[in-house]
Tab-separated table of C-alpha atoms and ligand atoms in Angstrom:
chain	number	residue	atom	x	y	z
A	1	MET	CA	129.060	108.316	120.881
A	2	GLN	CA	125.391	108.915	119.485
A	3	LYS	CA	124.057	105.251	118.812
A	4	ILE	CA	123.262	104.789	115.112
A	5	MET	CA	119.597	104.919	114.332
A	6	MET	CA	117.833	102.533	112.056
A	7	LYS	CA	114.669	103.024	109.933
A	8	THR	CA	113.131	99.410	108.966
A	9	PRO	CA	113.958	96.459	111.438
A	10	LEU	CA	115.877	93.269	110.616
A	11	VAL	CA	114.296	89.922	110.944
A	12	GLU	CA	115.825	88.655	113.708
A	13	MET	CA	116.154	84.697	113.873
A	14	ASP	CA	117.923	83.384	117.012
A	15	GLY	CA	118.884	79.795	117.118
A	16	ASP	CA	120.382	77.123	119.622
A	17	GLU	CA	123.709	76.052	121.297
A	18	MET	CA	126.870	77.532	121.076
A	19	THR	CA	125.741	80.426	118.135
A	20	ARG	CA	122.669	81.000	120.409
A	21	VAL	CA	125.000	82.084	123.245
A	22	ILE	CA	127.306	84.030	121.032
A	23	TRP	CA	124.570	85.269	119.306
A	24	ARG	CA	123.844	87.168	122.645
A	25	PHE	CA	127.351	87.798	123.478
A	26	ILE	CA	127.456	89.657	119.440
A	27	LYS	CA	124.755	91.815	120.380
A	28	ASP	CA	125.838	92.897	123.927
A	29	GLU	CA	129.385	93.825	123.284
A	30	LEU	CA	129.217	94.453	119.833
A	31	ILE	CA	125.778	96.022	118.516
A	32	TYR	CA	123.953	97.309	121.764
A	33	PRO	CA	126.820	100.397	122.377
A	34	PHE	CA	126.293	101.613	118.878
A	35	VAL	CA	123.274	100.884	116.935
A	36	ASP	CA	119.820	101.841	118.423
A	37	LEU	CA	118.873	97.832	117.535
A	38	LYS	CA	115.395	97.569	115.778
A	39	THR	CA	114.541	94.021	114.979
A	40	GLU	CA	111.602	91.622	114.427
A	41	TYR	CA	112.425	89.128	116.598
A	42	TYR	CA	111.796	85.021	115.845
A	43	ASP	CA	112.599	82.576	118.001
A	44	LEU	CA	114.344	79.400	116.194
A	45	GLY	CA	116.006	77.923	118.675
A	46	LEU	CA	114.574	74.230	119.095
A	47	LYS	CA	112.505	73.828	121.771
A	48	HIS	CA	110.070	77.257	120.797
A	49	ARG	CA	109.997	75.483	117.161
A	50	ASP	CA	108.396	72.530	118.497
A	51	GLU	CA	106.207	74.510	120.907
A	52	THR	CA	104.813	76.109	117.875
A	53	ASP	CA	104.941	73.128	115.627
A	54	ASP	CA	107.818	74.780	113.139
A	55	GLN	CA	104.900	77.976	112.857
A	56	VAL	CA	107.490	79.999	113.917
A	57	THR	CA	109.664	79.154	110.785
A	58	ILE	CA	107.155	80.087	108.701
A	59	ASP	CA	106.091	82.776	109.976
A	60	ALA	CA	109.880	84.370	110.373
A	61	ALA	CA	110.524	83.571	106.548
A	62	GLU	CA	107.127	85.249	106.159
A	63	ALA	CA	108.225	88.386	107.541
A	64	THR	CA	111.643	88.103	105.627
A	65	LYS	CA	109.247	88.533	102.764
A	66	LYS	CA	107.855	91.581	104.375
A	67	TYR	CA	110.743	93.244	105.366
A	68	GLY	CA	113.700	91.857	102.995
A	69	VAL	CA	116.232	91.286	105.190
A	70	ALA	CA	116.952	88.871	107.734
A	71	VAL	CA	119.774	87.814	110.067
A	72	LYS	CA	119.499	84.048	110.825
A	73	CYS	CA	121.339	82.261	113.503
A	74	ALA	CA	122.738	78.577	113.245
A	75	THR	CA	119.998	76.082	113.970
A	76	ILE	CA	119.626	72.422	115.088
A	77	THR	CA	118.453	70.031	112.329
A	78	PRO	CA	116.833	67.392	114.425
A	79	ASN	CA	117.920	64.145	114.101
A	80	ALA	CA	116.729	60.915	115.720
A	81	ASP	CA	119.256	62.054	118.855
A	82	ARG	CA	117.863	65.425	118.895
A	83	VAL	CA	114.482	64.159	119.398
A	84	LYS	CA	115.387	62.186	122.571
A	85	GLU	CA	117.670	65.088	123.954
A	86	TYR	CA	114.582	67.654	123.554
A	87	ASN	CA	111.860	65.508	123.708
A	88	LEU	CA	110.301	66.319	120.001
A	89	LYS	CA	106.743	66.080	119.367
A	90	LYS	CA	108.330	65.371	115.856
A	91	MET	CA	111.380	65.551	113.992
A	92	TRP	CA	110.982	68.759	112.083
A	93	LYS	CA	112.224	69.746	108.804
A	94	SER	CA	115.490	71.783	108.790
A	95	PRO	CA	115.026	75.246	109.227
A	96	ASN	CA	117.216	76.426	106.256
A	97	ALA	CA	115.066	74.226	103.962
A	98	THR	CA	112.192	75.447	104.960
A	99	ILE	CA	113.491	78.818	104.776
A	100	ARG	CA	114.687	78.128	101.306
A	101	ALA	CA	111.160	76.821	100.265
A	102	ILE	CA	109.578	79.816	100.978
A	103	LEU	CA	112.073	82.556	99.487
A	104	ASP	CA	113.657	80.415	96.529
A	105	GLY	CA	116.667	82.043	95.544
A	106	THR	CA	120.103	80.993	95.739
A	107	VAL	CA	123.129	80.920	98.404
A	108	PHE	CA	125.890	82.816	98.032
A	109	ARG	CA	128.962	81.678	100.406
A	110	ALA	CA	131.980	83.795	100.944
A	111	PRO	CA	135.102	83.461	102.508
A	112	ILE	CA	136.505	86.257	105.303
A	113	VAL	CA	140.014	86.782	104.180
A	114	VAL	CA	142.847	87.304	106.653
A	115	LYS	CA	146.426	88.075	107.262
A	116	GLY	CA	148.361	84.915	108.558
A	117	ILE	CA	145.820	82.365	107.151
A	118	LYS	CA	147.489	81.530	103.978
A	119	PRO	CA	144.537	79.346	101.664
A	120	ALA	CA	146.077	75.644	101.290
A	121	VAL	CA	146.121	76.345	97.706
A	122	ARG	CA	148.926	79.053	97.057
A	123	SER	CA	147.797	80.743	94.340
A	124	TRP	CA	144.585	82.009	95.528
A	125	THR	CA	145.047	85.425	96.559
A	126	LYS	CA	141.291	86.835	96.446
A	127	PRO	CA	138.286	85.503	97.685
A	128	ILE	CA	136.098	82.676	95.521
A	129	ILE	CA	132.636	82.839	95.784
A	130	ILE	CA	130.346	80.326	95.649
A	131	ALA	CA	126.901	80.908	94.259
A	132	ARG	CA	124.812	77.889	95.182
A	133	HIS	CA	121.740	76.689	93.546
A	134	ALA	CA	118.755	76.241	96.558
A	135	TYR	CA	116.223	74.691	94.488
A	136	GLY	CA	115.797	70.837	93.770
A	137	ASP	CA	117.844	68.037	92.291
A	138	VAL	CA	118.543	65.383	93.610
A	139	TYR	CA	117.420	67.272	97.495
A	140	LYS	CA	113.862	66.812	96.214
A	141	ASN	CA	114.414	63.403	94.164
A	142	THR	CA	112.673	59.901	94.451
A	143	GLU	CA	114.403	56.846	94.533
A	144	VAL	CA	113.239	53.612	94.228
A	145	TYR	CA	114.930	50.339	95.374
A	146	ALA	CA	114.077	47.535	92.716
A	147	GLU	CA	114.266	44.535	94.392
A	148	GLY	CA	114.160	42.036	91.171
A	149	PRO	CA	114.228	42.100	87.500
A	150	GLY	CA	112.254	44.880	85.388
A	151	GLN	CA	111.516	47.466	83.587
A	152	ALA	CA	112.435	50.853	84.521
A	153	GLU	CA	110.328	53.922	83.125
A	154	LEU	CA	110.740	57.491	83.406
A	155	VAL	CA	107.112	59.066	82.456
A	156	PHE	CA	105.955	62.665	82.222
A	157	THR	CA	101.783	63.345	81.863
A	158	GLY	CA	101.085	66.927	80.358
A	159	ASN	CA	97.905	68.374	81.752
A	160	ASP	CA	96.755	68.750	78.231
A	161	GLY	CA	96.991	64.492	77.839
A	162	GLN	CA	100.766	64.473	76.293
A	163	LYS	CA	102.255	61.488	77.209
A	164	ILE	CA	106.370	61.086	77.601
A	165	THR	CA	107.720	57.699	78.127
A	166	LYS	CA	111.200	56.698	78.246
A	167	HIS	CA	113.018	53.654	78.903
A	168	VAL	CA	115.648	53.971	81.493
A	169	HIS	CA	116.956	50.501	82.248
A	170	THR	CA	116.398	46.965	81.742
A	171	PHE	CA	116.869	45.281	85.454
A	172	ASP	CA	118.658	41.682	85.170
A	173	GLY	CA	118.448	41.748	88.928
A	174	PRO	CA	117.883	43.733	91.660
A	175	GLY	CA	119.239	47.689	91.384
A	176	VAL	CA	118.525	51.672	92.282
A	177	LEU	CA	116.783	54.256	90.488
A	178	MET	CA	116.111	58.236	90.742
A	179	ALA	CA	114.189	60.400	89.595
A	180	MET	CA	114.612	64.321	90.163
A	181	HIS	CA	113.572	67.863	88.538
A	182	ASN	CA	113.889	71.267	88.394
A	183	THR	CA	111.698	74.182	86.578
A	184	ASP	CA	112.524	76.738	84.213
A	185	GLN	CA	111.263	79.371	86.807
A	186	SER	CA	113.631	78.511	89.489
A	187	ILE	CA	116.817	78.010	86.767
A	188	LYS	CA	116.034	81.215	85.206
A	189	SER	CA	115.467	83.133	89.382
A	190	PHE	CA	119.070	81.078	89.853
A	191	ALA	CA	120.463	82.821	86.867
A	192	ARG	CA	119.486	86.048	87.666
A	193	SER	CA	120.374	85.886	91.350
A	194	CYS	CA	123.941	85.128	90.167
A	195	PHE	CA	124.324	87.721	87.634
A	196	ASN	CA	123.078	91.020	90.304
A	197	TYR	CA	125.303	89.449	92.591
A	198	ALA	CA	128.340	89.680	90.393
A	199	LEU	CA	127.398	92.701	89.072
A	200	ASP	CA	126.703	94.101	92.592
A	201	GLN	CA	130.521	92.831	93.730
A	202	LYS	CA	132.260	93.696	90.312
A	203	MET	CA	133.187	90.083	89.909
A	204	ASP	CA	133.483	87.599	86.850
A	205	LEU	CA	131.104	84.882	87.208
A	206	TRP	CA	131.675	80.944	86.211
A	207	PHE	CA	128.762	78.180	85.556
A	208	SER	CA	129.514	75.082	85.373
A	209	THR	CA	127.657	71.929	84.578
A	210	LYS	CA	128.110	68.284	83.093
A	211	ASP	CA	126.265	69.518	79.960
A	212	THR	CA	128.368	67.078	77.658
A	213	ILE	CA	126.952	64.093	79.713
A	214	SER	CA	123.472	65.290	80.703
A	215	LYS	CA	122.346	66.663	77.621
A	216	THR	CA	118.890	67.926	78.462
A	217	TYR	CA	118.864	68.216	81.903
A	218	ASP	CA	122.167	69.932	82.736
A	219	HIS	CA	121.726	71.545	78.773
A	220	HIS	CA	118.863	73.576	79.685
A	221	PHE	CA	120.531	74.607	82.898
A	222	LYS	CA	123.529	75.900	80.301
A	223	ASP	CA	121.097	77.515	77.731
A	224	ILE	CA	119.207	79.544	80.329
A	225	PHE	CA	122.223	80.950	81.324
A	226	ALA	CA	123.421	81.945	78.356
A	227	GLU	CA	119.953	83.589	77.042
A	228	ILE	CA	119.557	85.483	79.989
A	229	TYR	CA	122.899	87.033	79.524
A	230	GLU	CA	122.888	87.828	76.438
A	231	ASN	CA	119.390	89.318	76.810
A	232	GLU	CA	119.522	91.093	80.052
A	233	TYR	CA	123.015	91.404	81.472
A	234	ARG	CA	125.669	91.307	78.599
A	235	GLU	CA	125.925	95.213	78.174
A	236	LYS	CA	125.841	95.630	81.894
A	237	PHE	CA	128.884	93.123	82.634
A	238	GLU	CA	130.742	95.158	79.584
A	239	LYS	CA	130.066	98.437	81.113
A	240	ALA	CA	131.267	96.924	84.781
A	241	GLY	CA	134.300	95.595	82.938
A	242	ILE	CA	133.993	92.090	84.309
A	243	GLU	CA	132.349	88.387	82.544
A	244	TYR	CA	130.363	85.253	82.472
A	245	PHE	CA	132.338	82.284	81.736
A	246	TYR	CA	130.732	79.073	80.956
A	247	THR	CA	132.819	75.806	81.146
A	248	LEU	CA	132.000	71.992	82.052
A	249	ILE	CA	132.791	71.465	85.822
A	250	ASP	CA	135.636	69.103	85.707
A	251	ASP	CA	137.239	71.877	83.257
A	252	ALA	CA	136.127	74.201	86.340
A	253	VAL	CA	137.369	72.752	88.763
A	254	ALA	CA	140.941	72.678	87.630
A	255	ARG	CA	140.739	75.912	86.680
A	256	VAL	CA	139.405	77.435	89.650
A	257	VAL	CA	142.823	75.294	91.678
A	258	ARG	CA	144.854	77.536	89.025
A	259	SER	CA	143.394	80.276	89.580
A	260	SER	CA	144.253	83.580	91.630
A	261	GLY	CA	140.696	83.620	92.991
A	262	GLY	CA	138.010	87.105	92.703
A	263	PHE	CA	135.073	85.418	91.105
A	264	VAL	CA	131.905	84.339	91.713
A	265	TRP	CA	131.313	80.207	90.639
A	266	ALA	CA	127.820	79.502	90.535
A	267	LEU	CA	127.173	75.635	90.839
A	268	LYS	CA	123.598	73.785	90.369
A	269	ASN	CA	122.454	72.492	94.025
A	270	TYR	CA	124.631	68.921	94.596
A	271	ASP	CA	127.846	70.664	93.406
A	272	GLY	CA	127.577	73.559	95.482
A	273	ASP	CA	127.054	71.660	98.368
A	274	VAL	CA	129.946	69.917	98.062
A	275	MET	CA	132.373	72.725	96.835
A	276	SER	CA	131.356	75.094	99.138
A	277	ASP	CA	132.796	72.895	101.781
A	278	MET	CA	136.108	72.420	99.882
A	279	ILE	CA	136.248	75.773	99.223
A	280	ALA	CA	135.764	76.855	102.901
A	281	THR	CA	138.390	74.238	104.094
A	282	ALA	CA	141.129	75.513	101.538
A	283	PHE	CA	140.512	78.671	102.563
A	284	GLY	CA	141.196	78.181	106.348
A	285	SER	CA	137.840	76.901	108.020
A	286	LEU	CA	134.375	76.519	107.777
A	287	ALA	CA	134.034	79.189	111.142
A	288	MET	CA	135.145	82.092	108.572
A	289	MET	CA	132.643	81.503	105.888
A	290	THR	CA	129.545	83.560	105.320
A	291	SER	CA	126.649	82.864	104.022
A	292	VAL	CA	123.640	84.454	102.272
A	293	LEU	CA	120.292	83.811	100.712
A	294	VAL	CA	119.109	85.995	97.804
A	295	SER	CA	116.213	85.524	96.750
A	296	PRO	CA	114.711	86.359	93.306
A	297	GLU	CA	112.364	89.328	94.372
A	298	GLY	CA	115.624	90.626	96.435
A	299	TYR	CA	115.110	89.242	100.058
A	300	TYR	CA	118.475	88.873	101.923
A	301	GLU	CA	119.064	86.261	104.226
A	302	TYR	CA	122.056	86.327	106.249
A	303	GLU	CA	124.116	83.298	108.540
A	304	ALA	CA	127.230	81.600	109.383
A	305	ALA	CA	128.132	78.731	107.078
A	306	HIS	CA	128.197	76.702	110.231
A	307	GLY	CA	126.139	74.869	112.330
A	308	THR	CA	125.661	75.197	116.237
A	309	VAL	CA	129.003	73.854	117.408
A	310	GLN	CA	127.400	71.576	119.476
A	311	ARG	CA	130.217	69.948	121.216
A	312	HIS	CA	132.035	73.502	122.493
A	313	TYR	CA	128.365	73.926	123.834
A	314	TYR	CA	128.687	70.738	125.716
A	315	ARG	CA	131.810	72.682	127.432
A	316	TYR	CA	130.459	75.912	128.012
A	317	LEU	CA	127.570	73.905	129.490
A	318	GLU	CA	130.503	72.421	132.432
A	319	GLY	CA	131.211	75.900	132.740
A	320	LYS	CA	134.093	76.191	130.833
A	321	PRO	CA	135.285	78.695	128.573
A	322	THR	CA	135.160	77.846	125.221
A	323	SER	CA	136.760	79.204	122.306
A	324	THR	CA	134.795	79.832	119.447
A	325	ASN	CA	135.135	81.409	117.004
A	326	ALA	CA	132.292	84.151	116.408
A	327	MET	CA	133.693	85.586	113.203
A	328	ALA	CA	130.756	83.985	110.396
A	329	THR	CA	128.572	84.847	112.904
A	330	ILE	CA	129.264	88.468	112.960
A	331	PHE	CA	129.497	88.757	109.710
A	332	ALA	CA	126.124	87.866	109.191
A	333	TRP	CA	125.160	90.768	111.154
A	334	SER	CA	127.170	93.024	109.208
A	335	GLY	CA	125.943	91.776	106.262
A	336	ALA	CA	122.541	92.447	106.935
A	337	PHE	CA	123.310	95.941	108.383
A	338	ARG	CA	124.764	97.006	105.322
A	339	LYS	CA	121.939	95.679	102.848
A	340	ARG	CA	119.433	97.117	105.642
A	341	GLY	CA	121.679	100.626	105.115
A	342	GLU	CA	121.305	100.480	101.405
A	343	LEU	CA	117.867	99.743	101.249
A	344	ASP	CA	116.803	102.695	103.521
A	345	GLY	CA	119.507	104.652	102.472
A	346	LEU	CA	121.069	104.883	105.975
A	347	GLU	CA	125.183	106.079	105.327
A	348	ASP	CA	125.715	105.788	108.898
A	349	LEU	CA	124.546	102.061	109.287
A	350	ILE	CA	126.685	100.987	106.033
A	351	ASP	CA	129.607	102.561	107.365
A	352	TYR	CA	128.677	101.082	111.049
A	353	ALA	CA	128.349	97.577	108.838
A	354	ASN	CA	132.007	98.094	107.366
A	355	LYS	CA	133.950	98.559	110.600
A	356	LEU	CA	132.446	96.088	112.266
A	357	GLU	CA	134.015	94.080	109.391
A	358	LYS	CA	136.915	96.090	109.788
A	359	ALA	CA	137.462	95.806	113.600
A	360	SER	CA	136.855	92.008	113.765
A	361	VAL	CA	139.753	91.431	110.795
A	362	SER	CA	142.100	93.468	112.360
A	363	THR	CA	141.783	92.069	115.654
A	364	ILE	CA	142.879	88.545	114.214
A	365	GLU	CA	145.357	90.391	112.177
A	366	ASP	CA	146.760	91.893	115.154
A	367	GLY	CA	147.347	88.234	116.741
A	368	ILE	CA	144.453	87.890	118.948
A	369	MET	CA	142.284	85.217	117.634
A	370	THR	CA	140.487	81.612	118.881
A	371	GLY	CA	142.086	78.508	118.904
A	372	ASP	CA	140.519	77.019	115.723
A	373	LEU	CA	142.122	80.059	113.888
A	374	ALA	CA	145.635	80.172	116.145
A	375	ALA	CA	146.192	76.345	114.739
A	376	LEU	CA	145.958	78.083	110.996
A	377	SER	CA	147.516	80.763	111.591
A	378	GLU	CA	151.289	82.046	110.421
A	379	LEU	CA	151.544	84.979	112.432
A	380	GLU	CA	154.572	85.118	114.860
A	381	ASN	CA	152.940	86.796	117.500
A	382	LYS	CA	149.476	84.923	118.454
A	383	THR	CA	147.279	85.330	121.563
A	384	ILE	CA	144.175	82.516	121.817
A	385	VAL	CA	141.927	84.015	123.611
A	386	ASN	CA	138.239	82.687	124.174
A	387	THR	CA	134.899	84.185	122.973
A	388	GLN	CA	134.443	86.846	125.200
A	389	GLU	CA	137.577	87.975	125.477
A	390	PHE	CA	137.327	88.161	121.816
A	391	LEU	CA	134.705	89.997	120.981
A	392	SER	CA	136.074	92.980	123.789
A	393	GLU	CA	139.148	93.271	121.534
A	394	VAL	CA	137.044	93.683	118.485
A	395	ARG	CA	135.061	96.030	120.550
A	396	LYS	CA	138.136	97.881	121.323
A	397	HIS	CA	139.275	98.314	117.505
A	398	LEU	CA	135.989	99.295	116.870
A	399	GLU	CA	135.791	101.950	119.449
A	400	ALA	CA	138.843	103.020	117.901
A	401	LEU	CA	137.506	103.569	114.656
A	402	TYR	CA	135.053	105.898	115.541
B	501	LIG	P1	128.726	72.191	112.997
B	501	LIG	O1	128.528	73.554	114.262
B	501	LIG	O2	129.686	73.102	111.863
B	501	LIG	O3	130.509	72.343	113.992
B	501	LIG	C1	131.809	71.350	113.886
B	501	LIG	C2	132.901	70.995	113.907
B	501	LIG	O4	133.687	72.430	113.119
B	501	LIG	C3	132.782	71.763	115.129
B	501	LIG	O5	132.804	70.666	116.168
B	501	LIG	C4	134.446	72.275	115.635
B	501	LIG	O6	135.437	71.538	115.444
B	501	LIG	C5	134.383	72.911	114.056
B	501	LIG	N1	133.644	74.582	114.243
B	501	LIG	C6	132.560	75.072	113.180
B	501	LIG	N2	132.331	76.003	113.590
B	501	LIG	C7	133.393	76.725	114.431
B	501	LIG	C8	133.104	77.918	114.923
B	501	LIG	N3	132.380	78.717	114.970
B	501	LIG	N4	134.290	78.200	116.272
B	501	LIG	C9	135.169	76.989	116.212
B	501	LIG	N5	135.121	76.277	115.628
B	501	LIG	C10	133.976	75.682	114.636
B	501	LIG	O7	128.789	71.100	112.734
B	501	LIG	P2	128.088	70.102	113.559
B	501	LIG	O8	128.807	69.723	114.851
B	501	LIG	O9	128.013	68.702	112.525
B	501	LIG	O10	126.300	69.995	113.620
B	501	LIG	C11	126.026	70.659	115.052
B	501	LIG	C12	124.491	71.143	114.874
B	501	LIG	O11	124.576	72.505	113.454
B	501	LIG	C13	123.796	69.974	114.355
B	501	LIG	O12	122.479	69.599	114.930
B	501	LIG	C14	123.125	70.878	113.056
B	501	LIG	O13	121.899	70.304	112.716
B	501	LIG	C15	122.961	72.121	112.853
B	501	LIG	N6	124.030	72.520	111.819
B	501	LIG	C16	123.011	73.808	111.529
B	501	LIG	C17	123.516	74.928	109.982
B	501	LIG	C18	122.677	76.262	110.111
B	501	LIG	O14	121.746	76.114	110.713
B	501	LIG	N7	123.296	76.336	109.177
B	501	LIG	C19	124.631	74.157	109.241
B	501	LIG	C20	125.314	72.908	109.991
B	501	LIG	C21	124.662	72.374	110.606
B	501	LIG	P3	135.883	71.126	116.792
B	501	LIG	O15	134.463	70.328	117.835
B	501	LIG	O16	137.262	70.371	116.661
B	501	LIG	O17	136.789	72.164	117.500
B	502	LIG	MG1	127.017	70.384	103.326
């Protein structure tokens, strides 16, 4: 077969531990034999982040702005143990947080649905995609532990001298308080990313907050979404035959559980963090969850939702074969190839991305899977394979599609 040609390089962000190992396996088995791969390579492995004082993470995010599409391997977010383990100069920030701060935008997480693995919620027959706002709120908060009795106030001082002071609480004894923020600009871009994504996927869009309790903060999110929908998207949605639907978060949770799926659920930063793990687990596992960061300017960064699978890596280092699930990492690559193909008008590349996903899914549906899935799958005949065996089976399925 003649290799598929690319025009613009993908921004390739390599990572850590087991996922770094799988990254190389996937390239060797499923990409190089089929695609004349063009990437601009950034090594976000923890050692190299430390050597470059984390400049490599910033460079990789800037390259994503230049080229438009990136694919990222899972990376270690250092904690005290990792600082010791890797003898780090300092406890570097989470690469994902650094990249999100540079690109802004919304994280979309979609489960990979396969036959034989039934969602814990029986009525879910179609995927539910979580759209998580990736800026502000509790992730950029300021917190205080107040040791004794006193007054807590919230103060805004405008550059024009305007001053707003609100009394928060009179403390009779010790307690805690917190302030957090978001910006109209970020909320608007969150809204537009969600509307665009729903149109792209031809799926309804749901949005939920706690606006009845948070009458200014959450209500503002609701108002911005409603205004942008009316002014910019209502017609497009009606033409596409899809709906925008707002409801209170507790009502949304109840409706989601009773639904058959098949919609995008937009959530504020914290709600999205919590609900995406719930949805991933209920659909099967975190190893079957894809993730893409979509910036308001239309930059895309694809990755797996899971981490570096540390426990498996230590087994791998002992020379033991590991049955680590490569699906979400394969789908990070296929998502990036498909988007690159769309932007560059390369039908062959889009077709390859579709076939790669089809081959991966059909391998599992034929009963060949890693241990984590075998534990969940209701198929009668299952063969548990290690990661490399799985990838070579996918390759056979992929070759059969050409
Ligand atoms: P993890 O890597 O997601 O793994 C947690 C557990 O989930 C694993 O031990 C494994 O369970 C199971 N698992 C996850 N992915 C799997 C896969 N592909 N195949 C099979 N099983 C899978 O989370 P973690 O161990 O808490 O974190 C490890 C490192 O990842 C941390 O340093 C963290 O900072 C980093 N992290 C990075 C990202 C990112 O880059 N986006 C996200 C989250 C975490 P069993 O061990 O029971 O088999
Ligand atoms: Mg989380």
